[in-house]
Tab-separated table of C-alpha atoms in Angstrom:
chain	number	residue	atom	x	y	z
A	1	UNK	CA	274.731	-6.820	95.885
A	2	UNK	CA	274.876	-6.899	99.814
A	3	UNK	CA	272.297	-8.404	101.461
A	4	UNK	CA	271.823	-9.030	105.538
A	5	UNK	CA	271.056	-12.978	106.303
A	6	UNK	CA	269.534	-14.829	108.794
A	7	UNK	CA	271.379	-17.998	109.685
A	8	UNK	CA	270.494	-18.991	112.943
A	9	UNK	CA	268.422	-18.208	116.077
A	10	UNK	CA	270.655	-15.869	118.490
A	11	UNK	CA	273.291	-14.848	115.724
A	12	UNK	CA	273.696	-11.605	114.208
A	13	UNK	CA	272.636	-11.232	110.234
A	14	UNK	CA	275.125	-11.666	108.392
A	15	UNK	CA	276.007	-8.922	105.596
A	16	UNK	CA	277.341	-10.898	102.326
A	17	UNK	CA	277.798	-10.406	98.989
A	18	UNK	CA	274.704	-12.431	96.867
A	19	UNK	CA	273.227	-12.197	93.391
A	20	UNK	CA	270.783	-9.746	92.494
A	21	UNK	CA	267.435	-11.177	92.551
A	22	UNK	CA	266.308	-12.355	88.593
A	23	UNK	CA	262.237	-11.151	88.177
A	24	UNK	CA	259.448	-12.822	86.272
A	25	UNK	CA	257.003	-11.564	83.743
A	26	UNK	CA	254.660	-10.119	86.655
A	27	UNK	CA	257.468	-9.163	88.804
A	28	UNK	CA	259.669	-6.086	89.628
A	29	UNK	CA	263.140	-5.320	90.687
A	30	UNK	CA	263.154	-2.629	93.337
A	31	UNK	CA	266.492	-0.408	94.356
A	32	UNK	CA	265.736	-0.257	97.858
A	33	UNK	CA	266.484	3.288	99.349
A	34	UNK	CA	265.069	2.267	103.105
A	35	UNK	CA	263.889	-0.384	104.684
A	36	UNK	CA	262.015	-0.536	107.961
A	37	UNK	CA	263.259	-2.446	111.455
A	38	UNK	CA	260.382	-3.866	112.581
A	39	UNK	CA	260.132	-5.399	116.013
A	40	UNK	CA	258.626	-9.067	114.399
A	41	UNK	CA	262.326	-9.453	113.253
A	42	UNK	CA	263.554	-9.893	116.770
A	43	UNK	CA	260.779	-12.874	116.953
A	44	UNK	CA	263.062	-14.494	114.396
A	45	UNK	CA	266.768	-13.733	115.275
A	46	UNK	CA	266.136	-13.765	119.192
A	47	UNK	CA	263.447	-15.951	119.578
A	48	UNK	CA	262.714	-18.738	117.200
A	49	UNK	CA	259.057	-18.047	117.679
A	50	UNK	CA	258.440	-17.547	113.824
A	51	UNK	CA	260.481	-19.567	111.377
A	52	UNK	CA	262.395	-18.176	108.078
A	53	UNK	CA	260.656	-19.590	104.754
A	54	UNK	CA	264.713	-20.771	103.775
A	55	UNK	CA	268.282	-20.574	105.747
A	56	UNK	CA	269.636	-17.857	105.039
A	57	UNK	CA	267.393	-15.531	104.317
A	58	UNK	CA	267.227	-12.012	103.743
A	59	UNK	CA	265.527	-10.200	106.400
A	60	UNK	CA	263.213	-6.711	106.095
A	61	UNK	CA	259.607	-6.180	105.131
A	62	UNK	CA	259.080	-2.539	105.367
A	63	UNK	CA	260.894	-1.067	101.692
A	64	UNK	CA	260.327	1.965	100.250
A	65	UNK	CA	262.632	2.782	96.968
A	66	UNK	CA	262.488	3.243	92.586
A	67	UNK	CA	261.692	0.487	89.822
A	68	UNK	CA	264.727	-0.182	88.162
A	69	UNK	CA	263.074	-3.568	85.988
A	70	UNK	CA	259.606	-4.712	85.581
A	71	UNK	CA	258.756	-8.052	83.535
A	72	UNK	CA	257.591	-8.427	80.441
A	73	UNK	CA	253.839	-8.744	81.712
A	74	UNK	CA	253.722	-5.718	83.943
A	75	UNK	CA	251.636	-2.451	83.464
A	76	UNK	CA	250.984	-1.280	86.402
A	77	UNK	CA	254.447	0.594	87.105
A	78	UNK	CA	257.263	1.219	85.145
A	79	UNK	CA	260.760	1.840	85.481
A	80	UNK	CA	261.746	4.896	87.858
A	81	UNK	CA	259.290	4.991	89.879
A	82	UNK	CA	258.605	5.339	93.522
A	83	UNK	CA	257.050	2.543	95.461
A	84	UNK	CA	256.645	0.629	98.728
A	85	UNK	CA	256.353	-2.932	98.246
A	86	UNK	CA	253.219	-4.431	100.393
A	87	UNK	CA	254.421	-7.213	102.347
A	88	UNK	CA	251.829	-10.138	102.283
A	89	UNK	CA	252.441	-11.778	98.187
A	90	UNK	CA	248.524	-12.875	98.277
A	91	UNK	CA	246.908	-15.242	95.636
A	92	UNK	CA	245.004	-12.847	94.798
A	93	UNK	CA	241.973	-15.948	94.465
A	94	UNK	CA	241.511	-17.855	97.100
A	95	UNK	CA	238.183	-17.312	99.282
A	96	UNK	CA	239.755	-14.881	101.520
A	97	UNK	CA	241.457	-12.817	98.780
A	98	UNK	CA	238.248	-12.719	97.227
A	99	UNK	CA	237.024	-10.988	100.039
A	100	UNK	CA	239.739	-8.202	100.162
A	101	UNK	CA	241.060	-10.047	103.328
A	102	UNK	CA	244.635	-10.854	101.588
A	103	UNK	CA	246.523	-10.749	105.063
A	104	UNK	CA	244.796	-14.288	105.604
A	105	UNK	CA	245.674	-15.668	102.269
A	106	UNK	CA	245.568	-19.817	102.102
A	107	UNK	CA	246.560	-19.722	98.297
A	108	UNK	CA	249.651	-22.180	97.587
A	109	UNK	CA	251.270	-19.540	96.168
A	110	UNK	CA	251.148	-17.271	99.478
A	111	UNK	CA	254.910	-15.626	100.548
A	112	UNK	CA	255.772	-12.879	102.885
A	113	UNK	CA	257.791	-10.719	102.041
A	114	UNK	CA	261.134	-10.812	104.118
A	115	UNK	CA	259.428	-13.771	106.217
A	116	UNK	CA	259.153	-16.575	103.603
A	117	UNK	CA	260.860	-15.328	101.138
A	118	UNK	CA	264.082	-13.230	100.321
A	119	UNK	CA	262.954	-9.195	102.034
A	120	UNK	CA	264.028	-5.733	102.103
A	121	UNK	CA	267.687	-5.545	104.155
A	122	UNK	CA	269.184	-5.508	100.730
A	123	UNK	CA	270.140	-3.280	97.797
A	124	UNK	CA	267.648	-4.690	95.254
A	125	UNK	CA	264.663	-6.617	95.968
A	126	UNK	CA	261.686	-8.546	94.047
A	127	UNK	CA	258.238	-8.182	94.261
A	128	UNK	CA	255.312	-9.182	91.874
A	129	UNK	CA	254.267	-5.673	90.263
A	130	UNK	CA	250.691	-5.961	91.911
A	131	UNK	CA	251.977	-5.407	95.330
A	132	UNK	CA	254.106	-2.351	94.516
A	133	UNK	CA	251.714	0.662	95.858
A	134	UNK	CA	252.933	4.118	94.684
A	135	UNK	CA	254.893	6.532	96.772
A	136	UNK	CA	254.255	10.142	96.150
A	137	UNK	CA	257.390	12.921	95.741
A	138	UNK	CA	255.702	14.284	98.748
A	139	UNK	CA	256.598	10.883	101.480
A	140	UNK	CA	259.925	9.953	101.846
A	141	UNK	CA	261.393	6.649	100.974
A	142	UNK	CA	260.933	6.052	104.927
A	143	UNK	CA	257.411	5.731	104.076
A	144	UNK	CA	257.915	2.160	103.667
A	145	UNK	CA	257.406	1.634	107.138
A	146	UNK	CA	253.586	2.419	106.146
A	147	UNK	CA	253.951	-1.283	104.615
A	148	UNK	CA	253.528	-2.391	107.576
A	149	UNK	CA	253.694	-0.347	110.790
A	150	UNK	CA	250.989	2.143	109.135
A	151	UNK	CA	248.691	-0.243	107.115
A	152	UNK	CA	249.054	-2.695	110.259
A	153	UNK	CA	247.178	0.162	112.352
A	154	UNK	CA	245.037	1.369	109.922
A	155	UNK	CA	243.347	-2.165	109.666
A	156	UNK	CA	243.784	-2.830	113.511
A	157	UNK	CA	241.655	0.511	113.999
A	158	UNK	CA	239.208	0.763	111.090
A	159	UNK	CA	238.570	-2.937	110.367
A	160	UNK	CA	239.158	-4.998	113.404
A	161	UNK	CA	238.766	-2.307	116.340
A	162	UNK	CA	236.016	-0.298	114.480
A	163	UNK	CA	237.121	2.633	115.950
A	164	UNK	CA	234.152	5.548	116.629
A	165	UNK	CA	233.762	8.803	117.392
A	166	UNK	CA	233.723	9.482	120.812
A	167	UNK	CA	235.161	6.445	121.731
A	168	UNK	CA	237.493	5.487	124.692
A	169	UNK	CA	241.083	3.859	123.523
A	170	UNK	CA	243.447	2.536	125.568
A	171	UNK	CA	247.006	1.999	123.272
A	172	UNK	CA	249.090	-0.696	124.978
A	173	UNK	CA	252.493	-0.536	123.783
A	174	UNK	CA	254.005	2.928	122.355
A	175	UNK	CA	256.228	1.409	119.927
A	176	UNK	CA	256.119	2.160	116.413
A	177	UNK	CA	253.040	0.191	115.509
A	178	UNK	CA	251.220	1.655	118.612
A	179	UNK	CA	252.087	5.164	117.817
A	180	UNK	CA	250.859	4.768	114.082
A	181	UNK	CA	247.743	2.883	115.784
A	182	UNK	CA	247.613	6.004	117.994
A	183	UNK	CA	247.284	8.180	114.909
A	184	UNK	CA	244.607	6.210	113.093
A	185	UNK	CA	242.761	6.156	116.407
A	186	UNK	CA	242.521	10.260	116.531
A	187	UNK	CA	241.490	10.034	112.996
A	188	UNK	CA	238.777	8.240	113.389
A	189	UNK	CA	237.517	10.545	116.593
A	190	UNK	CA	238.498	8.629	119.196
A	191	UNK	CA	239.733	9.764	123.019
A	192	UNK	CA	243.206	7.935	123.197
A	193	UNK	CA	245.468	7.321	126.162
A	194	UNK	CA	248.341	5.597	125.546
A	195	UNK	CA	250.426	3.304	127.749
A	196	UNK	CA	254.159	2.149	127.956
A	197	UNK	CA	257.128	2.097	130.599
A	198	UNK	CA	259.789	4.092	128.233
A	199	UNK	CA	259.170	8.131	129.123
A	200	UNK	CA	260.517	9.235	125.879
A	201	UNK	CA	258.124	7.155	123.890
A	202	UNK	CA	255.269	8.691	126.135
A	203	UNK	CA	256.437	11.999	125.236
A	204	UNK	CA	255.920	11.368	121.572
A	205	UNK	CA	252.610	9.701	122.234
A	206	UNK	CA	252.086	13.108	123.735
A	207	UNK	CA	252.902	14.898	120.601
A	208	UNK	CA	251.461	12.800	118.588
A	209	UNK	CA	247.914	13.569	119.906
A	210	UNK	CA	247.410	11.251	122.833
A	211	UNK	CA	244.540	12.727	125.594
A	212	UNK	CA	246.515	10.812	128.444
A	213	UNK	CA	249.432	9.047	128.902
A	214	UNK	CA	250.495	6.095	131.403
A	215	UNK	CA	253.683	4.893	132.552
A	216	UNK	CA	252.473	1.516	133.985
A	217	UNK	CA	256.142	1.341	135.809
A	218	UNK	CA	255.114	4.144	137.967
A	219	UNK	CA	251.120	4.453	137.720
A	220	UNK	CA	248.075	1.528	138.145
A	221	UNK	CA	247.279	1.025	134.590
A	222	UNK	CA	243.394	0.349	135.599
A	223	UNK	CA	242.786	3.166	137.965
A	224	UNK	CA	244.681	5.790	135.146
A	225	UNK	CA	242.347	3.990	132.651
A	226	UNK	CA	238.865	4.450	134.841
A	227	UNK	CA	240.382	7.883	135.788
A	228	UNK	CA	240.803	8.768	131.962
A	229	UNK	CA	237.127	7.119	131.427
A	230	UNK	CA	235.215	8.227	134.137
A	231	UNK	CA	234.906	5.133	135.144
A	232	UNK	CA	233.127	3.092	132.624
A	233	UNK	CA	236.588	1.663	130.949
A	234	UNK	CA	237.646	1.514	127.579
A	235	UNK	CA	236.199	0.937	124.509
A	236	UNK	CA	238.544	-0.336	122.732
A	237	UNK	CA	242.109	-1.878	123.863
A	238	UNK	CA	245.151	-2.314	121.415
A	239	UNK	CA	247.419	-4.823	122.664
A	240	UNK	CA	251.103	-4.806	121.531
A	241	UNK	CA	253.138	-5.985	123.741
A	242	UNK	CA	251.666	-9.890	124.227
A	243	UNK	CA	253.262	-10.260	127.777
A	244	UNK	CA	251.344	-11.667	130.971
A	245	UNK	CA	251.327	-8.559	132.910
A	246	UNK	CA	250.014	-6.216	129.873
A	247	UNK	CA	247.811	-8.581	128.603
A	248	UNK	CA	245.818	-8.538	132.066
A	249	UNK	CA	246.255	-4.827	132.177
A	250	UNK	CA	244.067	-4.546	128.539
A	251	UNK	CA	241.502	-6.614	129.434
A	252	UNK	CA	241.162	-5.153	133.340
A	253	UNK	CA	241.177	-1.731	131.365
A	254	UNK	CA	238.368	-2.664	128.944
A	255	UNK	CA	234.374	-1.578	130.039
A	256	UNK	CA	231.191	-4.145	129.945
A	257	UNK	CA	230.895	-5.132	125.960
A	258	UNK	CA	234.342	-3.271	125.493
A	259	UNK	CA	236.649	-5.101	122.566
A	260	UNK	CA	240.483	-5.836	122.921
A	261	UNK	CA	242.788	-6.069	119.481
A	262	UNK	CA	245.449	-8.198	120.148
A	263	UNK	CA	248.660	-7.641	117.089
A	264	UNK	CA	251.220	-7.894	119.748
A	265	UNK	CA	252.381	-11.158	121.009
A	266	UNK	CA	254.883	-13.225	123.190
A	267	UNK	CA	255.176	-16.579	123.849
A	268	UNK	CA	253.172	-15.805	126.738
A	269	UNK	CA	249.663	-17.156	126.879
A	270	UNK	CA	246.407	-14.937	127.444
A	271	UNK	CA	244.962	-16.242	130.466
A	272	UNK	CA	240.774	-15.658	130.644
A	273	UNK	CA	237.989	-16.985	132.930
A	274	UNK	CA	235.000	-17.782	129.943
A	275	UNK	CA	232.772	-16.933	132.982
A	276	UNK	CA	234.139	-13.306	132.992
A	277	UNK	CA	234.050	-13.013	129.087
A	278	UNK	CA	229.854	-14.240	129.491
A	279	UNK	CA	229.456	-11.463	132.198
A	280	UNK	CA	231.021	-8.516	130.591
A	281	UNK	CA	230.452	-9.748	126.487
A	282	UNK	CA	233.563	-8.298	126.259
A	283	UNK	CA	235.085	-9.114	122.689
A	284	UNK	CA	238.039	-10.497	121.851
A	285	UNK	CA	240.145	-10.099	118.625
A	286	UNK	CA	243.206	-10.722	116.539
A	287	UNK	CA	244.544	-8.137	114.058
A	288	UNK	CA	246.999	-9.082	111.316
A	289	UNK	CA	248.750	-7.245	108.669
A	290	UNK	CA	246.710	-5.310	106.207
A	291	UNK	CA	245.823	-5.678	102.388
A	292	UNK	CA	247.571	-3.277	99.742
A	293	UNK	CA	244.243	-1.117	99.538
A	294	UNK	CA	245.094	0.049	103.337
A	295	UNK	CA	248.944	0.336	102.856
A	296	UNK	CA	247.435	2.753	99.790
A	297	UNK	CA	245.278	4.937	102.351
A	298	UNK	CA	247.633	5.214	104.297
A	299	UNK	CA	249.695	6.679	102.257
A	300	UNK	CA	246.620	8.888	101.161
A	301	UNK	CA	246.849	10.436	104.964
A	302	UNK	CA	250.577	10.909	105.119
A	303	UNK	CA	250.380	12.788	101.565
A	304	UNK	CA	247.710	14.767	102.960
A	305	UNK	CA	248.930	15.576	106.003
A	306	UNK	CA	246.398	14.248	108.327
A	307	UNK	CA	249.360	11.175	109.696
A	308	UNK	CA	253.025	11.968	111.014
A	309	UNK	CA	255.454	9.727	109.736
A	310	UNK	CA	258.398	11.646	109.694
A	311	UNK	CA	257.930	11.910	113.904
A	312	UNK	CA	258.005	7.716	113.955
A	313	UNK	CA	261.439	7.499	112.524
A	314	UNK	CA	264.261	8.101	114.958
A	315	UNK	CA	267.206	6.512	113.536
A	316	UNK	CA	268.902	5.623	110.294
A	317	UNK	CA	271.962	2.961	110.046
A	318	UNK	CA	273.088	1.926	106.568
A	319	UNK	CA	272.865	-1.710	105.769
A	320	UNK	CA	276.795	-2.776	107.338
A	321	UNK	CA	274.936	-1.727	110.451
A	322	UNK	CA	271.833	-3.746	110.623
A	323	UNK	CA	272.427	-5.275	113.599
A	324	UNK	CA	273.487	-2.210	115.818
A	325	UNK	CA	269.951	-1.215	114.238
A	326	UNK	CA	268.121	-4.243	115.701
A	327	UNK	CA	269.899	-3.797	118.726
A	328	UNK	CA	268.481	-0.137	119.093
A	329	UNK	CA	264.917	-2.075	118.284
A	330	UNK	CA	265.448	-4.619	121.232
A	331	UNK	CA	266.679	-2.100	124.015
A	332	UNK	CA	263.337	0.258	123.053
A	333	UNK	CA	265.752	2.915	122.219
A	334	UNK	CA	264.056	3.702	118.925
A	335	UNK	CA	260.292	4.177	117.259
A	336	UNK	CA	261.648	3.267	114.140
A	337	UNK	CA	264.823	2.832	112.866
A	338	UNK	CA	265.179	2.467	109.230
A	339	UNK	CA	268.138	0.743	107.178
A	340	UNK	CA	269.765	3.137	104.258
A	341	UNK	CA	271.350	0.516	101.614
């Protein structure tokens, strides 16, 4: 089967013939029909700031596609049907599984999916049967973006942010995780204005059901934010973008006990006076992944209606053209673009 590789740091993948991936008792084989581009893979090929599991390794953690095998052990699915495999391969026992927080998994036997170990940018891939969450006739097989991108906001929003009604949002970042985290905002009654320097994406922000929108090239993110407010600040501040200048722009945008959600990041560092964090009890957060119970509501509110997907993906490149697919990623040229093996 083709598969696209990651060799080194600053190199394109590399799309190469490799052997089918073999599955275990508790495991499936997955034809994958689309995979998301997320924006984390540039952190690997570009950056070096997160590190492969194995060199080479196949990239892509968003799939959507059919069971073509299951293992000997596996009752949960069966062959033929539709799925998108959750990302994070929890233990399923240690203490924070336990607790239904699986994104923080410490088990030995923790992999991500597409990080760690082989992913999604493939024509088959692997996955142990208990993270394959079912994909209804109604979603496309782009719903595997909800893998991530959508189950990533949904826990951002109803878990870390606590989202209410009535509540002030501020969205920094109009990507494809900030426009799903836009979404799950509005769901759960909240005013929303999003922010970004890319017109087009603030035009879909627009559609998408945003109260205001910011272009902090042109317009003084704080005074738009205390305009949209009237004056108090936000609420609640998602932060995806993890640079100097944005980061200071969320937390000057936030209101006296306000909370900022960090699930962007850089290698830039968050600068904060303590002093200003003891005057203000502002609160401030980290967000990461999702378990498969919020990748399955999600996919509950796309079936239903109530989230867009099909306005999040832009662009479709089949698998020979990964990299002219990462490349739209990087320039900010697409929402999401989606591979097509």
């Amino acid at each position: 089967m083709k598969a696209a590789r990651f060799y080194e740091v600053g190199k394109p993948l590399k799309v190469e013939n490799v052997e089918v991936p073999e599955i275990g008792p508790h495991d499936a084989l997955v034809r994958v029909r689309a995979c998301g581009i997320c924006h984390t893979d540039l952190h690997f090929i570009d950056e070096g700031l997160l590190k492969p599991g194995k060199i080479p390794q196949t990239m892509g953690h968003e799939v959507g596609g059919d069971v073509v095998e299951v293992g000997e052990a596996v009752r949960n699915v069966k062959v033929g049907d539709r799925v998108l495999i959750h990302f994070y391969f929890s233990c399923g026992e240690c203490y924070y599984c336990q607790r239904g927080r699986e994104s923080l998994c410490i088990g030995e036997s923790f992999q991500q999916f597409g990080f760690t170990t082989d992913g999604g940018y493939a024509e088959y891939a692997r996955a142990p049967s208990r993270n394959l969450v079912r994909l209804p006739d109604e979603v496309p097989y782009e719903g595997g973006i909800l893998a991530d991108a959508g189950s990533t906001a949904y826990h951002a929003v109803r878990e870390v942010g606590k989202v209410r009604i009535g509540e002030d949002v501020v969205i920094m970042g109009a990507g494809g995780v900030g426009l799903c985290t836009l979404q799950m905002a509005k769901i759960s009654g909240g005013r929303v204005a999003a922010v970004d320097v890319v017109k087009d994406k603030l035009k879909v922000a627009e559609e998408l059901g945003a109260d205001s929108i910011i272009n902090s090239r042109e317009q003084d993110v704080r005074k738009e934010v205390m305009e949209f407010t009237q004056g108090k600040g936000a609420d609640v501040v998602f932060e995806f973008v993890g640079r100097e200048q944005t980061m200071a722009n969320a937390i000057n945008s936030l209101k006296r006990g306000g909370r900022l959600v960090f699930i962007g990041y850089s290698e830039d560092l968050f600068k904060v006076s303590p002093l200003d964090l003891v005057r203000t009890e502002i609160e401030v957060m980290g967000s990461r992944a999702s378990s498969r119970r919020e990748t399955a509501a999600v996919v509950d509110l796309v079936q239903s209606g109530r989230f867009n997907l099909k306005r999040l993906v832009t662009h479709s490149v089949p698998l020979d053209e990964v990299n002219y697919g990462l490349d739209l990623v990087r320039k900010g040229l697409a929402i999401r673009a989606v591979v097509k093996p």
